Short mmCIF file of C-alpha atoms in Angstrom, two decimals:
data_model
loop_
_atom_site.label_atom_id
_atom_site.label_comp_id
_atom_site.label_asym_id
_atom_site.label_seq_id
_atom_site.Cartn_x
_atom_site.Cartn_y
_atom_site.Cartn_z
CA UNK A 1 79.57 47.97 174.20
CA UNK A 2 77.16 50.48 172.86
CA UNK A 3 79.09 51.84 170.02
CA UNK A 4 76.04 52.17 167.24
CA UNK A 5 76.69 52.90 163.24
CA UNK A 6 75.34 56.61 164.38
CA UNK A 7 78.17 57.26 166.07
CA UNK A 8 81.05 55.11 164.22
CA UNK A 9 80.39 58.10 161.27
CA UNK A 10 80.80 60.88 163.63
CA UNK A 11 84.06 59.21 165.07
CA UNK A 12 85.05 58.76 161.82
CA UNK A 13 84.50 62.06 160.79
CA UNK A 14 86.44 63.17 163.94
CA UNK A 15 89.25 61.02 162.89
CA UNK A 16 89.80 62.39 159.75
CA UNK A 17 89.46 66.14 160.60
CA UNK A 18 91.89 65.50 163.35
CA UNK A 19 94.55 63.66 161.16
CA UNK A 20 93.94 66.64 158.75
CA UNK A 21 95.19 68.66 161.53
CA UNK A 22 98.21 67.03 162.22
CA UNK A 23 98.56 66.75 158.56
CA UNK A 24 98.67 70.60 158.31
CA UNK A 25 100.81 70.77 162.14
CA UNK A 26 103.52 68.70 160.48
CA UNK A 27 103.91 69.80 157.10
CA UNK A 28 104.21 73.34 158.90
CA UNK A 29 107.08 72.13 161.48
CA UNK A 30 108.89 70.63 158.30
CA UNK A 31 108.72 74.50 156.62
CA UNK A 32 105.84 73.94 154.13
CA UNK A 33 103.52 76.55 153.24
CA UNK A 34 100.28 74.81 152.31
CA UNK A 35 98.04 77.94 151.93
CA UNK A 36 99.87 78.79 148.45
CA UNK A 37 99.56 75.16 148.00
CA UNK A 38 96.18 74.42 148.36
CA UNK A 39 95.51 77.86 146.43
CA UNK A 40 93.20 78.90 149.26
CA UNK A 41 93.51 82.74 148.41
CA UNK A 42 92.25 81.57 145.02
CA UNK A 43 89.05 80.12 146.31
CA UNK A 44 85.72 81.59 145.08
CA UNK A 45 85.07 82.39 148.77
CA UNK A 46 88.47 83.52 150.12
CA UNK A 47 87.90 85.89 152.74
CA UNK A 48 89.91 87.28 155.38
CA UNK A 49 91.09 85.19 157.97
CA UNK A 50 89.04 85.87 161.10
CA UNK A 51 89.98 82.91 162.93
CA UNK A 52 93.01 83.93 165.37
CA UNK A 53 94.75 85.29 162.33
CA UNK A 54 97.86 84.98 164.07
CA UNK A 55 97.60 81.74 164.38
CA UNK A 56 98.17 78.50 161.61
CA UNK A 57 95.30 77.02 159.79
CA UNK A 58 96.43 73.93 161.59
CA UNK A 59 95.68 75.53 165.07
CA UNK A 60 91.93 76.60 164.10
CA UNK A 61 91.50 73.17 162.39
CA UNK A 62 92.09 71.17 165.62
CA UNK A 63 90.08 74.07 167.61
CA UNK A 64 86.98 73.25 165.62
CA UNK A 65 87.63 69.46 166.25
CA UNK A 66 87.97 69.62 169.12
CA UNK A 67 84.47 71.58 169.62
CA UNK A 68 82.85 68.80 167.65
CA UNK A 69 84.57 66.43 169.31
CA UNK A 70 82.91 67.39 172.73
CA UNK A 71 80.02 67.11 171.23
CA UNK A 72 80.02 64.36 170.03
CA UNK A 73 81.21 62.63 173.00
CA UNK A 74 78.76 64.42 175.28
CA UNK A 75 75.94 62.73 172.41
CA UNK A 76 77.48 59.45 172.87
CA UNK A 77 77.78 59.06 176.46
CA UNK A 78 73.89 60.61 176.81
CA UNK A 79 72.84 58.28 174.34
CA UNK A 80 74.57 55.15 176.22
CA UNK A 81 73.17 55.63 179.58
CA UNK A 82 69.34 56.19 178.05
CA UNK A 83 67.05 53.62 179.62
CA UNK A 84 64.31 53.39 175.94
CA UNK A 85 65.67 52.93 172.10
CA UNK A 86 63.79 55.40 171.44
CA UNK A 87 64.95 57.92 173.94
CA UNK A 88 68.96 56.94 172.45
CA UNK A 89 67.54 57.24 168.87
CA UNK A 90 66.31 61.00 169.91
CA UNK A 91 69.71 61.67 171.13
CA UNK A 92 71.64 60.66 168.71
CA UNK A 93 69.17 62.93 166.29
CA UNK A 94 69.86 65.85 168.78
CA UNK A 95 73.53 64.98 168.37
CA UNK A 96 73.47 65.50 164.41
CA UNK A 97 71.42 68.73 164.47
CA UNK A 98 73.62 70.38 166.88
CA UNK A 99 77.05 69.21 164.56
CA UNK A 100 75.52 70.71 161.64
CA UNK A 101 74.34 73.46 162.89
CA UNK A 102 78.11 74.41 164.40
CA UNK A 103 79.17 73.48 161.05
CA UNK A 104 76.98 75.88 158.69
CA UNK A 105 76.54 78.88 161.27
CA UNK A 106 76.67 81.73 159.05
CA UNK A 107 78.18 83.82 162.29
CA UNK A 108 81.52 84.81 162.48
CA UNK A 109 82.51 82.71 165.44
CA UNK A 110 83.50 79.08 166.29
CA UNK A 111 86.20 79.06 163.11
CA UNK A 112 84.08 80.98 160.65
CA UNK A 113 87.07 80.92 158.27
CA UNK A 114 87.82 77.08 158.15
CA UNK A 115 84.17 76.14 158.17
CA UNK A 116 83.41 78.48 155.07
CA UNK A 117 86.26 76.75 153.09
CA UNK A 118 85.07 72.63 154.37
CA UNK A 119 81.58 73.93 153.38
CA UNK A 120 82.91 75.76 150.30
CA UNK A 121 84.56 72.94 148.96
CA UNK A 122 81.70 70.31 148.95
CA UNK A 123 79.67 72.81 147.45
CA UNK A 124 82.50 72.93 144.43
CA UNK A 125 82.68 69.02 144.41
CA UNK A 126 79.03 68.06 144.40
CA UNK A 127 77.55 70.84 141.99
CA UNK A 128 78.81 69.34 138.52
CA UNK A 129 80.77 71.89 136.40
CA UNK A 130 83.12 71.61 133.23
CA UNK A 131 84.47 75.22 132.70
CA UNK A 132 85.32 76.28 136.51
CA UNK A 133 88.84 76.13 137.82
CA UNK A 134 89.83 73.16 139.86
CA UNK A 135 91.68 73.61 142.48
CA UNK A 136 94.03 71.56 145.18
CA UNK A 137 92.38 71.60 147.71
CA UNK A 138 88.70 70.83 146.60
CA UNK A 139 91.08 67.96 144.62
CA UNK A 140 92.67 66.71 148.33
CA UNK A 141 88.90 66.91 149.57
CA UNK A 142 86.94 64.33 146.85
CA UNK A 143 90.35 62.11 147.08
CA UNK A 144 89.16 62.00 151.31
CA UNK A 145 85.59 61.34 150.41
CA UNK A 146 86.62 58.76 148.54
CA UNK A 147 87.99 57.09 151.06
CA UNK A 148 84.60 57.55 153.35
CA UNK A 149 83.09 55.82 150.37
CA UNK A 150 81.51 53.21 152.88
CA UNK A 151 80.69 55.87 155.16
CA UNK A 152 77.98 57.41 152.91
CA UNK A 153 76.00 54.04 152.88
CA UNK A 154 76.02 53.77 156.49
CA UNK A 155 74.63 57.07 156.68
CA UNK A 156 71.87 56.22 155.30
CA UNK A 157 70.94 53.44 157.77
CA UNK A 158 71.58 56.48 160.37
CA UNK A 159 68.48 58.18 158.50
CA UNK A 160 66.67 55.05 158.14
CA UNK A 161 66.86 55.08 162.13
CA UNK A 162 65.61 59.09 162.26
CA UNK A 163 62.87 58.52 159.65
CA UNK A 164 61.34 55.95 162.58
CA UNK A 165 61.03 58.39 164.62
CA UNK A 166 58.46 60.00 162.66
CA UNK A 167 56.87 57.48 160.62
CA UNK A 168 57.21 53.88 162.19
CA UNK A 169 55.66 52.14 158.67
CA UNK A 170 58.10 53.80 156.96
CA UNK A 171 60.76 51.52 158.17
CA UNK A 172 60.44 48.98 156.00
CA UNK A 173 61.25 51.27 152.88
CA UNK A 174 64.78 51.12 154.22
CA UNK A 175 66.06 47.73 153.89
CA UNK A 176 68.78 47.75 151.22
CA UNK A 177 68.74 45.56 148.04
CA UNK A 178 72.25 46.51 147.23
CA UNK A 179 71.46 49.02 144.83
CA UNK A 180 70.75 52.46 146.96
CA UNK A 181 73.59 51.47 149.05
CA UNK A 182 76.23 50.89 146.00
CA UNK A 183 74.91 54.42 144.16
CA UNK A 184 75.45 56.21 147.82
CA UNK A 185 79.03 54.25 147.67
CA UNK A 186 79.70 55.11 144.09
CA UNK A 187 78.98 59.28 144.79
CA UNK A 188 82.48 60.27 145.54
CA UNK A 189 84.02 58.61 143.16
CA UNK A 190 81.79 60.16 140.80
CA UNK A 191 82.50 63.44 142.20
CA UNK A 192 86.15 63.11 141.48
CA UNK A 193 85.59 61.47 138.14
CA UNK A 194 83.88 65.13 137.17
CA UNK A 195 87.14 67.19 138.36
CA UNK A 196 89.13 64.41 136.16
CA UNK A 197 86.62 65.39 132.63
CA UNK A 198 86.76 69.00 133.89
CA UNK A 199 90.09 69.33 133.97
CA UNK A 200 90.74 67.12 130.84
CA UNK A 201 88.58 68.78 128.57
CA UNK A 202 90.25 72.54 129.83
CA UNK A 203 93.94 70.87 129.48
CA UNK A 204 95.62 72.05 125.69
CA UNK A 205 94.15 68.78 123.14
CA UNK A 206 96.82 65.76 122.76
CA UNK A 207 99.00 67.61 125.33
CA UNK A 208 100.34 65.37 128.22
CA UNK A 209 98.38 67.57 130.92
CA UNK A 210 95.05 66.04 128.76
CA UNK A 211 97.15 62.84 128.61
CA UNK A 212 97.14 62.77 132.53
CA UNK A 213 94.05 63.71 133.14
CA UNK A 214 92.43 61.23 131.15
CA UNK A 215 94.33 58.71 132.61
CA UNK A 216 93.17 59.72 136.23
CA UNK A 217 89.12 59.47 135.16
CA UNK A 218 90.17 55.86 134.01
CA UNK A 219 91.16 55.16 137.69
CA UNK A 220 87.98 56.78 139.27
CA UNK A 221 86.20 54.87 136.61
CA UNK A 222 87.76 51.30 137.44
CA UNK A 223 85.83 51.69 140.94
CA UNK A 224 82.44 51.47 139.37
CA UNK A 225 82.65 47.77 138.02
CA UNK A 226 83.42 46.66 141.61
CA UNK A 227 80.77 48.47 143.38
CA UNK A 228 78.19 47.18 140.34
CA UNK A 229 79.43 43.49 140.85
CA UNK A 230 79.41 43.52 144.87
CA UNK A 231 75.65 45.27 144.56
CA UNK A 232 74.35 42.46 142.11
CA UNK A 233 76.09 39.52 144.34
CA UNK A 234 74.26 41.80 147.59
CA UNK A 235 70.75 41.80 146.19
CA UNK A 236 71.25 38.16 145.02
CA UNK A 237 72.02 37.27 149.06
CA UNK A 238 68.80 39.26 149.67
CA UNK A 239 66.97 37.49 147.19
CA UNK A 240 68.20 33.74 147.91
CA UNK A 241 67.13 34.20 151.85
CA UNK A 242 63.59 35.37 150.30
CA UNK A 243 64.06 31.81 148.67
CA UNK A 244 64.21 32.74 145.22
CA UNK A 245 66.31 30.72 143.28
CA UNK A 246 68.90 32.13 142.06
CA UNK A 247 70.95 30.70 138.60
CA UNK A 248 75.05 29.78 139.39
CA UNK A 249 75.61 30.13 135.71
CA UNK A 250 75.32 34.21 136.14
CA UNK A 251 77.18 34.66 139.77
CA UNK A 252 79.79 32.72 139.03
CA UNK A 253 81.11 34.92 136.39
CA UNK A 254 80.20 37.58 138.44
CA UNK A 255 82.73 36.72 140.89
CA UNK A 256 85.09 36.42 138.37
CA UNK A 257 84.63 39.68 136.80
CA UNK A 258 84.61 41.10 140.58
CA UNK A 259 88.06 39.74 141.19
CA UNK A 260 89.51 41.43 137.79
CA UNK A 261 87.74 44.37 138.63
CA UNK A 262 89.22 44.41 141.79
CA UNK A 263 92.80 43.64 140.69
CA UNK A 264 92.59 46.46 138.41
CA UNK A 265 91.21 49.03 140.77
CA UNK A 266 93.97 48.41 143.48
CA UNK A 267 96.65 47.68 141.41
CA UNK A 268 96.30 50.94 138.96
CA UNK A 269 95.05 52.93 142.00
CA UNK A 270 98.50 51.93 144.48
CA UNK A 271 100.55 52.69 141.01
CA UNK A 272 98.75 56.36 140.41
CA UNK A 273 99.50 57.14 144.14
CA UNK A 274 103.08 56.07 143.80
CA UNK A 275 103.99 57.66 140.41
CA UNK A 276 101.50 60.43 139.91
CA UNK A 277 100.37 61.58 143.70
CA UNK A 278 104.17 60.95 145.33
CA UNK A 279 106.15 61.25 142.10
CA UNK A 280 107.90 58.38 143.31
CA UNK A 281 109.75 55.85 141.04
CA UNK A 282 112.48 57.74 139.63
CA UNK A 283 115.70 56.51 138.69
CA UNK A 284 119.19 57.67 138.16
CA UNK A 285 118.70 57.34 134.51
CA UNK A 286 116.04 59.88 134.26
CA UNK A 287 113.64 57.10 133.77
CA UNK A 288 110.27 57.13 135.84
CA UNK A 289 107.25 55.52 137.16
CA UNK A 290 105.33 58.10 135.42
CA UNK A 291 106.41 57.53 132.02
CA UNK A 292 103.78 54.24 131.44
CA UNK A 293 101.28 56.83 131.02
CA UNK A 294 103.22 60.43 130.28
CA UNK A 295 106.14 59.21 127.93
CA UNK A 296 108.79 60.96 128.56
CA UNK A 297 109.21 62.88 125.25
CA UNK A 298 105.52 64.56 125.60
CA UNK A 299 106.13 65.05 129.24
CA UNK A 300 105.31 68.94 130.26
CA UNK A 301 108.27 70.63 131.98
CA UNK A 302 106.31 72.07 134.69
CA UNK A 303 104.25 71.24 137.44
CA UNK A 304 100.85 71.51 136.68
CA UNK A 305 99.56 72.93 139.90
CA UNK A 306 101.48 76.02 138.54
CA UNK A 307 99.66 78.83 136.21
CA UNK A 308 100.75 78.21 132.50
CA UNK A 309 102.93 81.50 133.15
CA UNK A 310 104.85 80.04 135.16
CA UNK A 311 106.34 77.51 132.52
CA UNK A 312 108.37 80.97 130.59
CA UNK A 313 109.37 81.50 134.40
CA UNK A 314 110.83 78.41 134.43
CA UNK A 315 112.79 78.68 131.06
CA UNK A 316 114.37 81.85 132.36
CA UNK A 317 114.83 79.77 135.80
CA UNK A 318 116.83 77.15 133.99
CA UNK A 319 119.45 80.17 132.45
CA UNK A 320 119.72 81.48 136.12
CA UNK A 321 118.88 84.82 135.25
CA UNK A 322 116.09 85.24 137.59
CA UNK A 323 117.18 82.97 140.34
CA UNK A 324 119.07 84.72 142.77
CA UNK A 325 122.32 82.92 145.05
CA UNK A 326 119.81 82.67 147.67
CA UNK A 327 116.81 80.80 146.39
CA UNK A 328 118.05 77.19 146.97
CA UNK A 329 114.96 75.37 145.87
CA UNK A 330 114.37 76.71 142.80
CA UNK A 331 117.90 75.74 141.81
CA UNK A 332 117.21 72.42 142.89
CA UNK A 333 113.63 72.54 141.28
CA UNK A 334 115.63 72.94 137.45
CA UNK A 335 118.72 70.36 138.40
CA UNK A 336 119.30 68.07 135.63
CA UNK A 337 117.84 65.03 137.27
CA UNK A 338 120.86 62.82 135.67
CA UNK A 339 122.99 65.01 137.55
CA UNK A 340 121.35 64.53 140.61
CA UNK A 341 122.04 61.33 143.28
CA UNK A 342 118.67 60.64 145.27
CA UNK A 343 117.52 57.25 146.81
CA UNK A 344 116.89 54.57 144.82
CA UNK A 345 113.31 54.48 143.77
CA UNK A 346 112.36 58.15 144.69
CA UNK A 347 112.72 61.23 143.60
CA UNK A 348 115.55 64.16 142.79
CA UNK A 349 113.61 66.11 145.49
CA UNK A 350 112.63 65.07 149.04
CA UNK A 351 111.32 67.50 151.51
CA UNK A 352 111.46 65.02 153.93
CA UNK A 353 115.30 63.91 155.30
CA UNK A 354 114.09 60.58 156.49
CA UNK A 355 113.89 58.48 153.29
CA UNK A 356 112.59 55.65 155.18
CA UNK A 357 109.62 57.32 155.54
CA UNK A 358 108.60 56.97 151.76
CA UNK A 359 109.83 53.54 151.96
CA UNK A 360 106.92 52.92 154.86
CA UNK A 361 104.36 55.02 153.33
CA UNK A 362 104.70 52.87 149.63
CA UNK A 363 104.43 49.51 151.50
CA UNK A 364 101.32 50.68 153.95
CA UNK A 365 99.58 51.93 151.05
CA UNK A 366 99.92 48.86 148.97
CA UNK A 367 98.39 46.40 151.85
CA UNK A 368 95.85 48.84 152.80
CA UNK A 369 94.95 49.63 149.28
CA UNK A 370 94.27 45.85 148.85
CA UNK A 371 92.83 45.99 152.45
CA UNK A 372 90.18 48.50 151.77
CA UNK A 373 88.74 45.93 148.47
CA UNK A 374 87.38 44.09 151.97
CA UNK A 375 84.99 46.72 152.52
CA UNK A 376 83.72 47.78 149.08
CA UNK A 377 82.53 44.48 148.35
CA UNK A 378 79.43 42.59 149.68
CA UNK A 379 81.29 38.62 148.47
CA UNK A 380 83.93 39.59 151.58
CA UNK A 381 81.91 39.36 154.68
CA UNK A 382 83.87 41.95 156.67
CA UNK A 383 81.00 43.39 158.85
CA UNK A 384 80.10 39.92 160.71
CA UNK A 385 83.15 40.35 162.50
CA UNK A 386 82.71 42.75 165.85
CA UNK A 387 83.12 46.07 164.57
CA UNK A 388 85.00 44.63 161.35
CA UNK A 389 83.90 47.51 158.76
CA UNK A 390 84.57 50.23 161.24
CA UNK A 391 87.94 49.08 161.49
CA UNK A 392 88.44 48.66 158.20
CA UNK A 393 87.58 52.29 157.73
CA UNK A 394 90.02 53.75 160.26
CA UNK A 395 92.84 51.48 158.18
CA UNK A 396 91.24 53.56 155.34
CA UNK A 397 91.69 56.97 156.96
CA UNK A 398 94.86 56.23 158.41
CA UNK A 399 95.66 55.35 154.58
CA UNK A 400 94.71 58.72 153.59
CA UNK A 401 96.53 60.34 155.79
CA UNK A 402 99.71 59.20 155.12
CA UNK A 403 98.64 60.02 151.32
CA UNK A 404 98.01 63.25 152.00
CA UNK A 405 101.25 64.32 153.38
CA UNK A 406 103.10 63.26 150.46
CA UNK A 407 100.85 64.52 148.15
CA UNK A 408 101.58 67.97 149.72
CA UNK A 409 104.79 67.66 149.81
CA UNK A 410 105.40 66.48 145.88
CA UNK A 411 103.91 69.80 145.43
CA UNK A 412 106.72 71.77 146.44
CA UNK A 413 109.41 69.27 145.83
CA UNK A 414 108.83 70.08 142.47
#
């Protein structure tokens, strides 16, 4: 089957706008408002809203995928029935131009609105800053790089094959020794590790917003020793079928820091997402999942997606003055939680009526968490299997997805 790594990222890519899509279609039929969530109107770059303004962001969002969808397709199949390489490796170049070009067209057609806020968000997450505002959505975006982590390396074996075109001796300048590969691997992570500093060091000193914060770059920071370890044990592969000899006495503890590494990273990652991402793991005692890293007693009292205003809103909230009869969440928002009865091992809260749903999503994110280790590392030989990494990564966006609805939805279950 011609299915090339050229066009596993585009699919990819496709996947994950599309479940972004459904993310925003269902969060809308279950009465959520994610614009105020993700703080568009905030953005730098909030405009009007050109695109079908009558319509939901979720609507233009699958409109534009479905756009590069067809092109991609139409790439693919003219790429499969080519009769030279080098005519396929041509097409599949033509296919990439025209995506990015539909993507950054300054015009105000094909979606103008929702492309301007993808393109406007990477520009936020890649250029490094410590003062600006950070907001949801650019925070929702690194979390989904993240999980294209992988991705980023393969594309540069997909410009590996384009740089042929031009300059055949240049080919040899792109096999991998490990280490280009784990820096591409290691840039989103790094990217999200920057929003964690930035919004530590603008978070009150000692407060448990800083307390949070800093606990989050530890996470983002935990992925670095694995992708270090699995680079050095990669380049020492390349080196030993070179036939240099390579000493046991230094891979061998390698592999065992890889494996702590590893244990950390999933483990401390699956527990953020449960009790910090979800606010899951509350209990009728008031206890909660949260409180290994936010102690209860320096905990803030509101959320902190809200301006700092709104915490003397919420005091005045809590003394019902400004809550009227009719506003029904925001009396459930300042419930005593010991007051409250809720499932066992979630929250006061739920959005959601099904409560086996956050029973599922818990589970599948703990074995795909520990999953997705398979692909980060070189000492798990994932990608001799047929199609075994691209798999892998549609486990991983699959994971996300899930993630993100939750994550949306903790926001105003708050």
């Amino acid at each position: 089957m011609y299915f090339p790594v050229a066009f596993q990222v585009l699919f990819l890519a496709q996947l994950a706008a599309l479940g972004w899509g459904a993310n925003l279609r269902i969060l809308s039929k279950a009465d959520i408002e994610v614009r105020p969530v993700l703080q568009l109107a905030q953005l730098p770059t909030a405009h009007r809203n050109d695109d079908r303004p009558d319509d939901g962001l979720h609507q233009n969002v699958f409109r534009l995928a479905r756009v590069l969808a067809a092109v991609t397709a139409a790439g693919w199949l003219l790429s499969a029935l080519a009769s030279s390489p080098a005519m396929r490796t041509w097409l599949t170049l033509l296919t990439y131009i025209v995506l990015v070009s539909i993507v950054v067209l300054p015009q105000r057609i094909l979606y103008h609105t929702v492309r301007m806020q993808f393109l406007g968000s990477l520009v936020r997450i890649v250029v490094p800053s410590m003062v600006k505002p950070v907001f949801l959505s650019d925070i929702i975006m690194a979390d989904i790089l993240t999980s294209c982590a992988r991705t980023f390396a393969d594309i540069r074996l997909v410009a590996c094959q384009f740089v042929s075109l031009a300059w055949p001796s240049e080919v040899s300048t792109c096999t991998d020794t490990g280490m280009v590969g784990a820096l591409l691997v290691a840039m989103p992570y790094a990217f999200r590790l920057r929003q964690c500093v930035n919004e530590y060091l603008n978070a009150a000193p000692a407060s448990a917003e800083a307390k949070r914060h800093f606990a989050n770059a530890v996470k983002y920071a935990s992925s670095f020793p694995v992708i270090c370890l699995s680079a050095m044990h990669r380049r020492a592969e390349i080196e030993a079928s070179s036939g240099v000899k390579q000493s046991g006495w230094i891979l061998r503890p390698a592999f065992g820091l890889w494996v702590l590494a590893v244990a950390f990273n999933s483990l401390y990652s699956y527990y953020w997402d449960v009790a910090f991402d979800w606010n899951l793991g509350h209990t009728r005692s008031g206890w909660k999942l949260a409180d290994f890293v936010v102690p209860p007693a320096s905990a803030s009292s509101a959320p902190s997606s809200l301006p700092r205003a709104a915490d003397e809103m919420s005091e005045l909230a809590v003394s019902r003055e400004l809550v009227t009869p009719g506003d029904a969440l925001a009396r459930d928002i300042y419930e005593p939680t010991t007051k409250r009865s809720f499932p066992r091992l979630l929250r006061p809260q739920l959005r959601f009526a099904r409560t086996w749903l956050y029973y599922a999503a818990m589970a599948i994110d703990f074995l795909l968490r520990i999953t997705w280790t398979m692909k980060l590392s070189s000492y798990i030989r994932i990608d001799q299997m047929a199609f075994g990494g691209f798999w892998l990564n549609v486990l991983e966006v699959y994971r996300r997805w899930q993630w993100t609805f939750l994550r949306i939805e903790k926001e105003t279950a708050l």
